[in-house]
PDB file of C-alpha atoms in Angstrom:
ATOM      1  CA  MET A   1     142.803  26.731  91.874  1.00 60.00           C
ATOM      2  CA  SER A   2     145.801  28.006  89.913  1.00 75.00           C
ATOM      3  CA  GLU A   3     149.202  28.526  91.489  1.00 77.00           C
ATOM      4  CA  ASP A   4     148.916  32.200  90.564  1.00 86.00           C
ATOM      5  CA  MET A   5     145.733  32.577  92.583  1.00 84.00           C
ATOM      6  CA  LEU A   6     147.251  30.746  95.549  1.00 90.00           C
ATOM      7  CA  ALA A   7     150.153  33.208  95.491  1.00 94.00           C
ATOM      8  CA  GLN A   8     147.815  36.172  95.105  1.00 95.00           C
ATOM      9  CA  LYS A   9     145.698  35.088  98.065  1.00 95.00           C
ATOM     10  CA  SER A  10     148.818  34.713 100.188  1.00 95.00           C
ATOM     11  CA  GLU A  11     150.061  38.145  99.110  1.00 97.00           C
ATOM     12  CA  ALA A  12     146.740  39.797  99.935  1.00 97.00           C
ATOM     13  CA  ALA A  13     146.500  38.159 103.376  1.00 97.00           C
ATOM     14  CA  ALA A  14     150.082  39.239 104.193  1.00 97.00           C
ATOM     15  CA  TRP A  15     149.316  42.818 103.166  1.00 98.00           C
ATOM     16  CA  PHE A  16     146.228  43.042 105.381  1.00 98.00           C
ATOM     17  CA  ARG A  17     148.305  41.777 108.318  1.00 97.00           C
ATOM     18  CA  GLN A  18     151.052  44.321 107.573  1.00 98.00           C
ATOM     19  CA  LEU A  19     148.517  47.155 107.454  1.00 98.00           C
ATOM     20  CA  ARG A  20     147.059  45.952 110.734  1.00 98.00           C
ATOM     21  CA  ASP A  21     150.483  46.074 112.397  1.00 98.00           C
ATOM     22  CA  GLU A  22     151.116  49.622 111.121  1.00 98.00           C
ATOM     23  CA  ILE A  23     147.754  50.890 112.387  1.00 98.00           C
ATOM     24  CA  VAL A  24     148.113  49.236 115.802  1.00 98.00           C
ATOM     25  CA  ALA A  25     151.549  50.858 116.232  1.00 97.00           C
ATOM     26  CA  ALA A  26     150.238  54.288 115.168  1.00 98.00           C
ATOM     27  CA  PHE A  27     147.237  54.099 117.510  1.00 98.00           C
ATOM     28  CA  GLU A  28     149.363  53.065 120.476  1.00 97.00           C
ATOM     29  CA  ALA A  29     151.661  56.015 119.704  1.00 97.00           C
ATOM     30  CA  LEU A  30     148.611  58.300 119.951  1.00 97.00           C
ATOM     31  CA  GLU A  31     147.781  56.747 123.315  1.00 96.00           C
ATOM     32  CA  ASP A  32     151.369  57.446 124.464  1.00 94.00           C
ATOM     33  CA  SER A  33     151.200  61.120 123.472  1.00 93.00           C
ATOM     34  CA  PRO A  34     150.423  63.731 126.172  1.00 90.00           C
ATOM     35  CA  VAL A  35     146.706  64.257 126.725  1.00 92.00           C
ATOM     36  CA  GLN A  36     145.045  67.224 128.374  1.00 90.00           C
ATOM     37  CA  GLY A  37     141.702  67.158 130.127  1.00 86.00           C
ATOM     38  CA  PRO A  38     139.954  64.758 132.521  1.00 87.00           C
ATOM     39  CA  LEU A  39     141.900  61.687 131.356  1.00 86.00           C
ATOM     40  CA  ALA A  40     145.366  63.268 131.551  1.00 83.00           C
ATOM     41  CA  ASP A  41     146.388  61.058 134.483  1.00 84.00           C
ATOM     42  CA  THR A  42     144.954  57.849 133.024  1.00 86.00           C
ATOM     43  CA  ASP A  43     147.390  55.166 131.904  1.00 87.00           C
ATOM     44  CA  ALA A  44     147.814  54.917 128.152  1.00 87.00           C
ATOM     45  CA  GLY A  45     145.730  52.195 126.542  1.00 90.00           C
ATOM     46  CA  ARG A  46     147.250  49.082 125.026  1.00 94.00           C
ATOM     47  CA  PHE A  47     145.705  46.673 122.558  1.00 96.00           C
ATOM     48  CA  GLU A  48     144.412  43.440 124.017  1.00 96.00           C
ATOM     49  CA  VAL A  49     145.038  40.850 121.315  1.00 96.00           C
ATOM     50  CA  ASN A  50     143.044  37.631 120.990  1.00 94.00           C
ATOM     51  CA  GLU A  51     142.918  34.970 118.336  1.00 93.00           C
ATOM     52  CA  THR A  52     139.568  34.486 116.626  1.00 89.00           C
ATOM     53  CA  THR A  53     138.219  31.429 114.837  1.00 85.00           C
ATOM     54  CA  ARG A  54     135.510  30.663 112.338  1.00 81.00           C
ATOM     55  CA  ALA A  55     133.188  27.842 113.305  1.00 73.00           C
ATOM     56  CA  SER A  56     132.697  25.207 110.608  1.00 69.00           C
ATOM     57  CA  ASP A  57     129.782  22.785 110.554  1.00 63.00           C
ATOM     58  CA  ASP A  58     132.022  19.688 110.498  1.00 62.00           C
ATOM     59  CA  GLY A  59     134.656  20.932 112.934  1.00 61.00           C
ATOM     60  CA  SER A  60     137.358  21.284 110.289  1.00 68.00           C
ATOM     61  CA  ASP A  61     139.816  24.152 110.137  1.00 72.00           C
ATOM     62  CA  ALA A  62     137.987  27.203 108.786  1.00 86.00           C
ATOM     63  CA  GLY A  63     140.517  29.921 109.472  1.00 91.00           C
ATOM     64  CA  GLY A  64     140.480  32.875 111.837  1.00 91.00           C
ATOM     65  CA  GLY A  65     142.510  35.908 112.734  1.00 94.00           C
ATOM     66  CA  LEU A  66     143.383  38.462 115.375  1.00 95.00           C
ATOM     67  CA  MET A  67     141.055  40.795 117.266  1.00 95.00           C
ATOM     68  CA  SER A  68     142.934  43.727 118.821  1.00 96.00           C
ATOM     69  CA  VAL A  69     140.972  46.072 121.106  1.00 96.00           C
ATOM     70  CA  ILE A  70     141.711  49.055 123.359  1.00 96.00           C
ATOM     71  CA  ARG A  71     139.022  49.808 125.922  1.00 95.00           C
ATOM     72  CA  GLY A  72     139.094  52.875 128.133  1.00 94.00           C
ATOM     73  CA  GLY A  73     142.239  54.489 126.785  1.00 95.00           C
ATOM     74  CA  ARG A  74     143.153  58.135 127.139  1.00 95.00           C
ATOM     75  CA  VAL A  75     142.438  58.879 123.461  1.00 97.00           C
ATOM     76  CA  PHE A  76     140.397  55.866 122.356  1.00 97.00           C
ATOM     77  CA  GLU A  77     137.329  54.983 124.389  1.00 96.00           C
ATOM     78  CA  LYS A  78     137.117  51.822 122.299  1.00 97.00           C
ATOM     79  CA  VAL A  79     139.003  50.873 119.159  1.00 97.00           C
ATOM     80  CA  GLY A  80     139.169  47.507 117.460  1.00 96.00           C
ATOM     81  CA  VAL A  81     141.468  46.423 114.657  1.00 97.00           C
ATOM     82  CA  ASN A  82     140.630  42.988 113.282  1.00 95.00           C
ATOM     83  CA  VAL A  83     142.420  40.956 110.643  1.00 97.00           C
ATOM     84  CA  SER A  84     141.275  37.552 109.450  1.00 95.00           C
ATOM     85  CA  THR A  85     141.561  34.911 106.769  1.00 95.00           C
ATOM     86  CA  VAL A  86     138.630  32.500 106.656  1.00 93.00           C
ATOM     87  CA  TYR A  87     137.525  29.783 104.251  1.00 91.00           C
ATOM     88  CA  GLY A  88     135.212  26.850 103.809  1.00 86.00           C
ATOM     89  CA  ALA A  89     131.744  26.465 102.307  1.00 83.00           C
ATOM     90  CA  LEU A  90     129.099  29.153 102.249  1.00 77.00           C
ATOM     91  CA  GLY A  91     125.816  28.325 103.923  1.00 73.00           C
ATOM     92  CA  VAL A  92     122.542  28.306 102.013  1.00 73.00           C
ATOM     93  CA  ARG A  93     121.574  31.895 102.893  1.00 69.00           C
ATOM     94  CA  ALA A  94     125.050  33.214 102.089  1.00 69.00           C
ATOM     95  CA  GLN A  95     124.998  31.305  98.776  1.00 65.00           C
ATOM     96  CA  ALA A  96     121.672  32.871  97.837  1.00 66.00           C
ATOM     97  CA  ALA A  97     122.866  36.360  98.732  1.00 64.00           C
ATOM     98  CA  MET A  98     126.077  35.905  96.779  1.00 65.00           C
ATOM     99  CA  ALA A  99     124.296  34.474  93.738  1.00 62.00           C
ATOM    100  CA  ALA A 100     121.782  37.332  93.704  1.00 60.00           C
ATOM    101  CA  ARG A 101     124.369  40.086  94.167  1.00 61.00           C
ATOM    102  CA  LYS A 102     127.066  38.724  91.889  1.00 61.00           C
ATOM    103  CA  GLY A 103     124.977  36.801  89.377  1.00 62.00           C
ATOM    104  CA  LEU A 104     126.654  33.500  90.290  1.00 58.00           C
ATOM    105  CA  PRO A 105     124.011  30.802  89.821  1.00 57.00           C
ATOM    106  CA  GLY A 106     126.574  28.002  90.295  1.00 59.00           C
ATOM    107  CA  MET A 107     127.181  28.766  93.960  1.00 63.00           C
ATOM    108  CA  ALA A 108     125.017  25.865  95.120  1.00 65.00           C
ATOM    109  CA  ASP A 109     127.098  23.400  93.084  1.00 71.00           C
ATOM    110  CA  ASP A 110     130.426  24.629  94.470  1.00 76.00           C
ATOM    111  CA  PRO A 111     129.985  26.897  97.533  1.00 81.00           C
ATOM    112  CA  ARG A 112     133.660  27.121  98.500  1.00 85.00           C
ATOM    113  CA  PHE A 113     134.950  30.534  99.507  1.00 89.00           C
ATOM    114  CA  TRP A 114     138.046  32.263 100.870  1.00 93.00           C
ATOM    115  CA  ALA A 115     138.111  35.751 102.359  1.00 94.00           C
ATOM    116  CA  SER A 116     140.805  37.869 103.950  1.00 97.00           C
ATOM    117  CA  GLY A 117     140.773  41.442 105.173  1.00 97.00           C
ATOM    118  CA  ILE A 118     141.250  44.059 107.831  1.00 97.00           C
ATOM    119  CA  SER A 119     138.500  45.979 109.583  1.00 95.00           C
ATOM    120  CA  LEU A 120     138.693  48.715 112.202  1.00 96.00           C
ATOM    121  CA  VAL A 121     136.358  51.015 114.077  1.00 97.00           C
ATOM    122  CA  ALA A 122     137.469  53.719 116.529  1.00 97.00           C
ATOM    123  CA  HIS A 123     135.196  55.408 119.075  1.00 97.00           C
ATOM    124  CA  MET A 124     136.932  58.311 120.793  1.00 97.00           C
ATOM    125  CA  GLN A 125     137.009  59.759 124.306  1.00 97.00           C
ATOM    126  CA  ASN A 126     136.928  63.413 123.235  1.00 97.00           C
ATOM    127  CA  PRO A 127     133.654  64.242 121.424  1.00 97.00           C
ATOM    128  CA  HIS A 128     135.541  66.623 119.126  1.00 98.00           C
ATOM    129  CA  VAL A 129     137.599  63.728 117.700  1.00 98.00           C
ATOM    130  CA  PRO A 130     135.609  61.943 114.990  1.00 98.00           C
ATOM    131  CA  ALA A 131     134.887  58.256 115.092  1.00 98.00           C
ATOM    132  CA  VAL A 132     136.135  56.372 112.050  1.00 98.00           C
ATOM    133  CA  HIS A 133     135.716  53.104 110.180  1.00 97.00           C
ATOM    134  CA  MET A 134     138.031  51.422 107.663  1.00 97.00           C
ATOM    135  CA  ASN A 135     138.221  48.039 106.002  1.00 96.00           C
ATOM    136  CA  THR A 136     139.788  46.420 102.968  1.00 97.00           C
ATOM    137  CA  ARG A 137     139.263  42.835 101.868  1.00 96.00           C
ATOM    138  CA  MET A 138     139.618  40.224  99.161  1.00 97.00           C
ATOM    139  CA  PHE A 139     136.996  37.555  98.464  1.00 94.00           C
ATOM    140  CA  TRP A 140     137.394  34.427  96.318  1.00 92.00           C
ATOM    141  CA  THR A 141     135.071  31.695  95.106  1.00 87.00           C
ATOM    142  CA  PRO A 142     135.589  29.186  92.269  1.00 86.00           C
ATOM    143  CA  HIS A 143     133.326  31.517  90.267  1.00 82.00           C
ATOM    144  CA  GLY A 144     135.465  34.642  90.634  1.00 86.00           C
ATOM    145  CA  TRP A 145     137.381  36.986  92.919  1.00 91.00           C
ATOM    146  CA  TRP A 146     136.873  40.594  93.937  1.00 93.00           C
ATOM    147  CA  PHE A 147     138.006  43.296  96.348  1.00 97.00           C
ATOM    148  CA  GLY A 148     136.149  45.712  98.581  1.00 96.00           C
ATOM    149  CA  GLY A 149     136.540  48.283 101.286  1.00 94.00           C
ATOM    150  CA  GLY A 150     137.033  51.918 102.105  1.00 97.00           C
ATOM    151  CA  SER A 151     136.901  54.305 105.038  1.00 97.00           C
ATOM    152  CA  ASP A 152     134.404  56.846 106.317  1.00 97.00           C
ATOM    153  CA  LEU A 153     134.477  59.577 108.962  1.00 98.00           C
ATOM    154  CA  ASN A 154     131.797  59.789 111.643  1.00 97.00           C
ATOM    155  CA  PRO A 155     132.062  63.011 113.679  1.00 98.00           C
ATOM    156  CA  CYS A 156     129.388  63.966 116.180  1.00 96.00           C
ATOM    157  CA  ILE A 157     130.672  67.561 116.037  1.00 97.00           C
ATOM    158  CA  GLU A 158     131.564  68.413 112.459  1.00 97.00           C
ATOM    159  CA  TYR A 159     134.496  70.553 111.346  1.00 98.00           C
ATOM    160  CA  ASP A 160     134.703  71.432 107.676  1.00 98.00           C
ATOM    161  CA  GLU A 161     138.509  71.431 107.706  1.00 98.00           C
ATOM    162  CA  ASP A 162     138.606  67.910 109.150  1.00 98.00           C
ATOM    163  CA  THR A 163     136.197  66.618 106.529  1.00 98.00           C
ATOM    164  CA  ALA A 164     138.204  68.309 103.767  1.00 98.00           C
ATOM    165  CA  HIS A 165     141.492  66.800 104.975  1.00 98.00           C
ATOM    166  CA  PHE A 166     139.994  63.310 105.203  1.00 98.00           C
ATOM    167  CA  HIS A 167     138.597  63.455 101.673  1.00 98.00           C
ATOM    168  CA  ASP A 168     141.588  65.246 100.127  1.00 98.00           C
ATOM    169  CA  THR A 169     143.995  62.618 101.453  1.00 98.00           C
ATOM    170  CA  GLN A 170     141.922  59.801 100.032  1.00 98.00           C
ATOM    171  CA  LYS A 171     141.716  61.544  96.672  1.00 98.00           C
ATOM    172  CA  GLU A 172     145.504  61.950  96.600  1.00 98.00           C
ATOM    173  CA  HIS A 173     145.936  58.203  97.063  1.00 98.00           C
ATOM    174  CA  LEU A 174     143.298  57.250  94.480  1.00 98.00           C
ATOM    175  CA  ASP A 175     144.166  59.709  91.697  1.00 98.00           C
ATOM    176  CA  PRO A 176     147.277  57.783  90.521  1.00 98.00           C
ATOM    177  CA  HIS A 177     144.935  54.895  89.648  1.00 98.00           C
ATOM    178  CA  GLY A 178     142.728  57.153  87.507  1.00 97.00           C
ATOM    179  CA  LEU A 179     140.928  60.406  88.164  1.00 97.00           C
ATOM    180  CA  ALA A 180     137.524  58.738  87.952  1.00 97.00           C
ATOM    181  CA  HIS A 181     138.115  56.575  91.035  1.00 97.00           C
ATOM    182  CA  TYR A 182     137.715  59.135  93.825  1.00 98.00           C
ATOM    183  CA  PRO A 183     134.387  60.663  92.712  1.00 98.00           C
ATOM    184  CA  ARG A 184     132.973  57.219  92.001  1.00 98.00           C
ATOM    185  CA  LEU A 185     134.061  55.734  95.331  1.00 98.00           C
ATOM    186  CA  LYS A 186     132.926  58.850  97.203  1.00 98.00           C
ATOM    187  CA  GLU A 187     129.458  58.565  95.678  1.00 98.00           C
ATOM    188  CA  TRP A 188     129.468  54.849  96.495  1.00 96.00           C
ATOM    189  CA  ALA A 189     130.246  55.635 100.145  1.00 97.00           C
ATOM    190  CA  ASP A 190     127.519  58.288 100.305  1.00 97.00           C
ATOM    191  CA  SER A 191     125.027  55.702  99.089  1.00 96.00           C
ATOM    192  CA  TYR A 192     126.273  52.745 101.152  1.00 94.00           C
ATOM    193  CA  PHE A 193     126.584  54.532 104.512  1.00 95.00           C
ATOM    194  CA  TYR A 194     123.115  56.048 104.311  1.00 95.00           C
ATOM    195  CA  ILE A 195     120.508  55.192 106.989  1.00 95.00           C
ATOM    196  CA  PRO A 196     117.122  55.022 105.231  1.00 95.00           C
ATOM    197  CA  HIS A 197     114.967  54.948 108.351  1.00 95.00           C
ATOM    198  CA  ARG A 198     116.689  58.122 109.612  1.00 94.00           C
ATOM    199  CA  GLY A 199     116.843  59.799 106.215  1.00 96.00           C
ATOM    200  CA  ARG A 200     120.497  60.760 106.674  1.00 95.00           C
ATOM    201  CA  ALA A 201     124.081  59.543 106.355  1.00 95.00           C
ATOM    202  CA  ARG A 202     125.788  58.165 109.441  1.00 93.00           C
ATOM    203  CA  GLY A 203     128.740  60.556 108.993  1.00 96.00           C
ATOM    204  CA  VAL A 204     130.468  62.822 106.478  1.00 97.00           C
ATOM    205  CA  GLY A 205     131.383  60.072 104.045  1.00 97.00           C
ATOM    206  CA  GLY A 206     134.625  58.837 102.596  1.00 98.00           C
ATOM    207  CA  ILE A 207     135.285  56.202  99.946  1.00 98.00           C
ATOM    208  CA  PHE A 208     133.861  52.727  99.444  1.00 97.00           C
ATOM    209  CA  MET A 209     133.783  49.950  96.876  1.00 96.00           C
ATOM    210  CA  ASP A 210     132.368  46.437  96.868  1.00 92.00           C
ATOM    211  CA  ASP A 211     132.479  43.462  94.505  1.00 89.00           C
ATOM    212  CA  TYR A 212     135.307  45.236  92.657  1.00 94.00           C
ATOM    213  CA  CYS A 213     136.943  43.231  89.870  1.00 94.00           C
ATOM    214  CA  THR A 214     138.211  44.595  86.565  1.00 95.00           C
ATOM    215  CA  GLY A 215     139.851  41.285  85.648  1.00 94.00           C
ATOM    216  CA  ASP A 216     143.323  42.697  86.347  1.00 96.00           C
ATOM    217  CA  TRP A 217     144.200  41.304  89.784  1.00 96.00           C
ATOM    218  CA  ALA A 218     147.431  43.279  90.205  1.00 96.00           C
ATOM    219  CA  ALA A 219     145.768  46.596  89.371  1.00 97.00           C
ATOM    220  CA  ASP A 220     142.776  45.927  91.611  1.00 97.00           C
ATOM    221  CA  PHE A 221     145.019  44.856  94.486  1.00 98.00           C
ATOM    222  CA  ALA A 222     147.168  47.975  94.066  1.00 98.00           C
ATOM    223  CA  LEU A 223     144.043  50.143  94.306  1.00 98.00           C
ATOM    224  CA  THR A 224     142.935  48.262  97.415  1.00 98.00           C
ATOM    225  CA  GLN A 225     146.362  48.759  98.989  1.00 98.00           C
ATOM    226  CA  ASP A 226     146.226  52.516  98.411  1.00 98.00           C
ATOM    227  CA  ILE A 227     142.781  52.680  99.992  1.00 98.00           C
ATOM    228  CA  GLY A 228     144.442  51.149 103.045  1.00 98.00           C
ATOM    229  CA  ARG A 229     147.542  53.357 102.833  1.00 98.00           C
ATOM    230  CA  ALA A 230     145.378  56.483 102.776  1.00 98.00           C
ATOM    231  CA  PHE A 231     143.862  55.756 106.172  1.00 98.00           C
ATOM    232  CA  LEU A 232     146.558  56.805 108.643  1.00 98.00           C
ATOM    233  CA  PRO A 233     147.521  60.102 106.936  1.00 98.00           C
ATOM    234  CA  ALA A 234     143.822  60.901 106.497  1.00 98.00           C
ATOM    235  CA  TYR A 235     142.869  60.224 110.113  1.00 98.00           C
ATOM    236  CA  VAL A 236     145.798  60.581 112.533  1.00 98.00           C
ATOM    237  CA  PRO A 237     146.208  64.369 111.978  1.00 98.00           C
ATOM    238  CA  LEU A 238     142.549  64.840 112.953  1.00 98.00           C
ATOM    239  CA  VAL A 239     143.107  62.996 116.234  1.00 98.00           C
ATOM    240  CA  GLU A 240     146.218  65.046 116.951  1.00 97.00           C
ATOM    241  CA  ARG A 241     144.323  68.273 116.193  1.00 97.00           C
ATOM    242  CA  ARG A 242     141.269  67.565 118.392  1.00 97.00           C
ATOM    243  CA  LYS A 243     142.293  65.227 121.230  1.00 97.00           C
ATOM    244  CA  ASP A 244     143.119  68.086 123.657  1.00 95.00           C
ATOM    245  CA  GLN A 245     140.191  70.320 122.711  1.00 96.00           C
ATOM    246  CA  ALA A 246     138.018  71.236 125.707  1.00 95.00           C
ATOM    247  CA  TRP A 247     134.591  69.573 125.868  1.00 95.00           C
ATOM    248  CA  ASP A 248     131.621  69.558 128.232  1.00 95.00           C
ATOM    249  CA  GLU A 249     128.739  67.259 129.113  1.00 95.00           C
ATOM    250  CA  ALA A 250     126.592  68.639 126.290  1.00 96.00           C
ATOM    251  CA  ASP A 251     129.320  67.623 123.830  1.00 96.00           C
ATOM    252  CA  LYS A 252     129.474  64.143 125.370  1.00 96.00           C
ATOM    253  CA  ASP A 253     125.707  63.819 125.170  1.00 96.00           C
ATOM    254  CA  ALA A 254     125.818  64.723 121.471  1.00 96.00           C
ATOM    255  CA  GLN A 255     128.483  62.064 120.967  1.00 97.00           C
ATOM    256  CA  LEU A 256     126.443  59.341 122.647  1.00 96.00           C
ATOM    257  CA  ILE A 257     123.344  60.184 120.603  1.00 95.00           C
ATOM    258  CA  HIS A 258     125.377  60.156 117.393  1.00 95.00           C
ATOM    259  CA  ARG A 259     126.752  56.749 118.314  1.00 95.00           C
ATOM    260  CA  GLY A 260     123.185  55.486 118.230  1.00 93.00           C
ATOM    261  CA  LEU A 261     123.215  56.093 114.479  1.00 92.00           C
ATOM    262  CA  TYR A 262     126.351  54.000 114.159  1.00 91.00           C
ATOM    263  CA  ALA A 263     124.853  51.129 116.139  1.00 92.00           C
ATOM    264  CA  GLU A 264     121.623  51.201 114.139  1.00 94.00           C
ATOM    265  CA  TYR A 265     123.441  51.142 110.824  1.00 93.00           C
ATOM    266  CA  ASN A 266     125.784  48.297 111.725  1.00 89.00           C
ATOM    267  CA  LEU A 267     123.045  46.095 113.162  1.00 91.00           C
ATOM    268  CA  VAL A 268     120.430  46.732 110.493  1.00 91.00           C
ATOM    269  CA  TYR A 269     122.222  47.425 107.205  1.00 88.00           C
ATOM    270  CA  ASP A 270     125.942  46.624 107.246  1.00 85.00           C
ATOM    271  CA  ARG A 271     126.685  43.812 104.800  1.00 80.00           C
ATOM    272  CA  GLY A 272     129.907  42.815 106.536  1.00 77.00           C
ATOM    273  CA  THR A 273     128.155  42.315 109.874  1.00 83.00           C
ATOM    274  CA  LYS A 274     125.544  40.090 108.279  1.00 79.00           C
ATOM    275  CA  PHE A 275     128.125  38.065 106.342  1.00 74.00           C
ATOM    276  CA  GLY A 276     130.352  37.557 109.383  1.00 75.00           C
ATOM    277  CA  LEU A 277     127.522  36.268 111.544  1.00 79.00           C
ATOM    278  CA  GLU A 278     125.993  34.082 108.820  1.00 75.00           C
ATOM    279  CA  THR A 279     129.338  32.412 107.998  1.00 70.00           C
ATOM    280  CA  GLY A 280     130.125  31.535 111.603  1.00 70.00           C
ATOM    281  CA  HIS A 281     132.950  33.958 112.375  1.00 70.00           C
ATOM    282  CA  ASP A 282     133.628  34.915 115.984  1.00 75.00           C
ATOM    283  CA  ALA A 283     130.620  37.026 117.059  1.00 82.00           C
ATOM    284  CA  ASN A 284     132.717  39.227 119.344  1.00 81.00           C
ATOM    285  CA  ALA A 285     134.995  40.086 116.440  1.00 78.00           C
ATOM    286  CA  VAL A 286     132.076  40.737 114.077  1.00 79.00           C
ATOM    287  CA  LEU A 287     130.348  43.013 116.608  1.00 84.00           C
ATOM    288  CA  MET A 288     133.563  44.733 117.673  1.00 81.00           C
ATOM    289  CA  SER A 289     132.400  47.813 115.751  1.00 85.00           C
ATOM    290  CA  LEU A 290     129.639  48.634 118.246  1.00 90.00           C
ATOM    291  CA  PRO A 291     130.342  51.614 120.527  1.00 93.00           C
ATOM    292  CA  PRO A 292     130.961  51.039 124.245  1.00 92.00           C
ATOM    293  CA  LEU A 293     128.197  53.512 125.194  1.00 92.00           C
ATOM    294  CA  ALA A 294     125.365  55.071 123.206  1.00 94.00           C
ATOM    295  CA  LYS A 295     122.002  56.637 123.876  1.00 94.00           C
ATOM    296  CA  TRP A 296     118.739  57.364 122.139  1.00 92.00           C
ATOM    297  CA  VAL A 297     116.391  60.281 122.682  1.00 83.00           C
TER     298      VAL A 297
END
């Protein structure tokens, strides 16, 4: 591995950790803000932070990260913000999946990998506040490197102005990299976050990319950073707008049913969930995205 790539991997891992710290601080500030309604007298939530590890077959160091979770907050019913850097050798199934998706037939000869990224999912107390998902990541093998990630909004009660703000903010951050990026990544998200067995999307979309590599590491990393930078200004104003809005049991019921879609998607289709479990990463961290409560009709 070249010295340049070693430096680039270090820079990417440091950025994902920095973004994690910014999001954790912003979410705790939301928890500290005044809240109206049934949880007004509840203590503000704080992130519980635990180290995570990746299990290797031979017991050698395989990396890990931090899992940060609020459960039962005034604003967040459950939110997890994970950051990790893991490495080692891909197992046989992961090698086959990587070779098929990326056209890398040499994976069996040299299955080393390195991956770093941030992933978050927020499930909210107030049904009018949309749930949200975001992740950005870098992946390396001796056969190539690439980036991935994005964010998507998952309201159970939809508001056109919230959807517009979320998408407009992402477009503003992507346009400096080229006007073709936003429509392409929006279409990618619409396709990726679709639930075939339900015949519908799990939310109102966002942006998404996977296996992204133009050959210009600096440019691709800059795009990935702006996907991450877009998240807080795209999402926090929606929380501030809706967190005190009155809701009833019918609204809560709609929220729990909608969460069923999220659970189904993540357990059946999500590529990140499958990769995390197949490569031995901490199962609690991988499944952090699941909602605390859900229901099916």
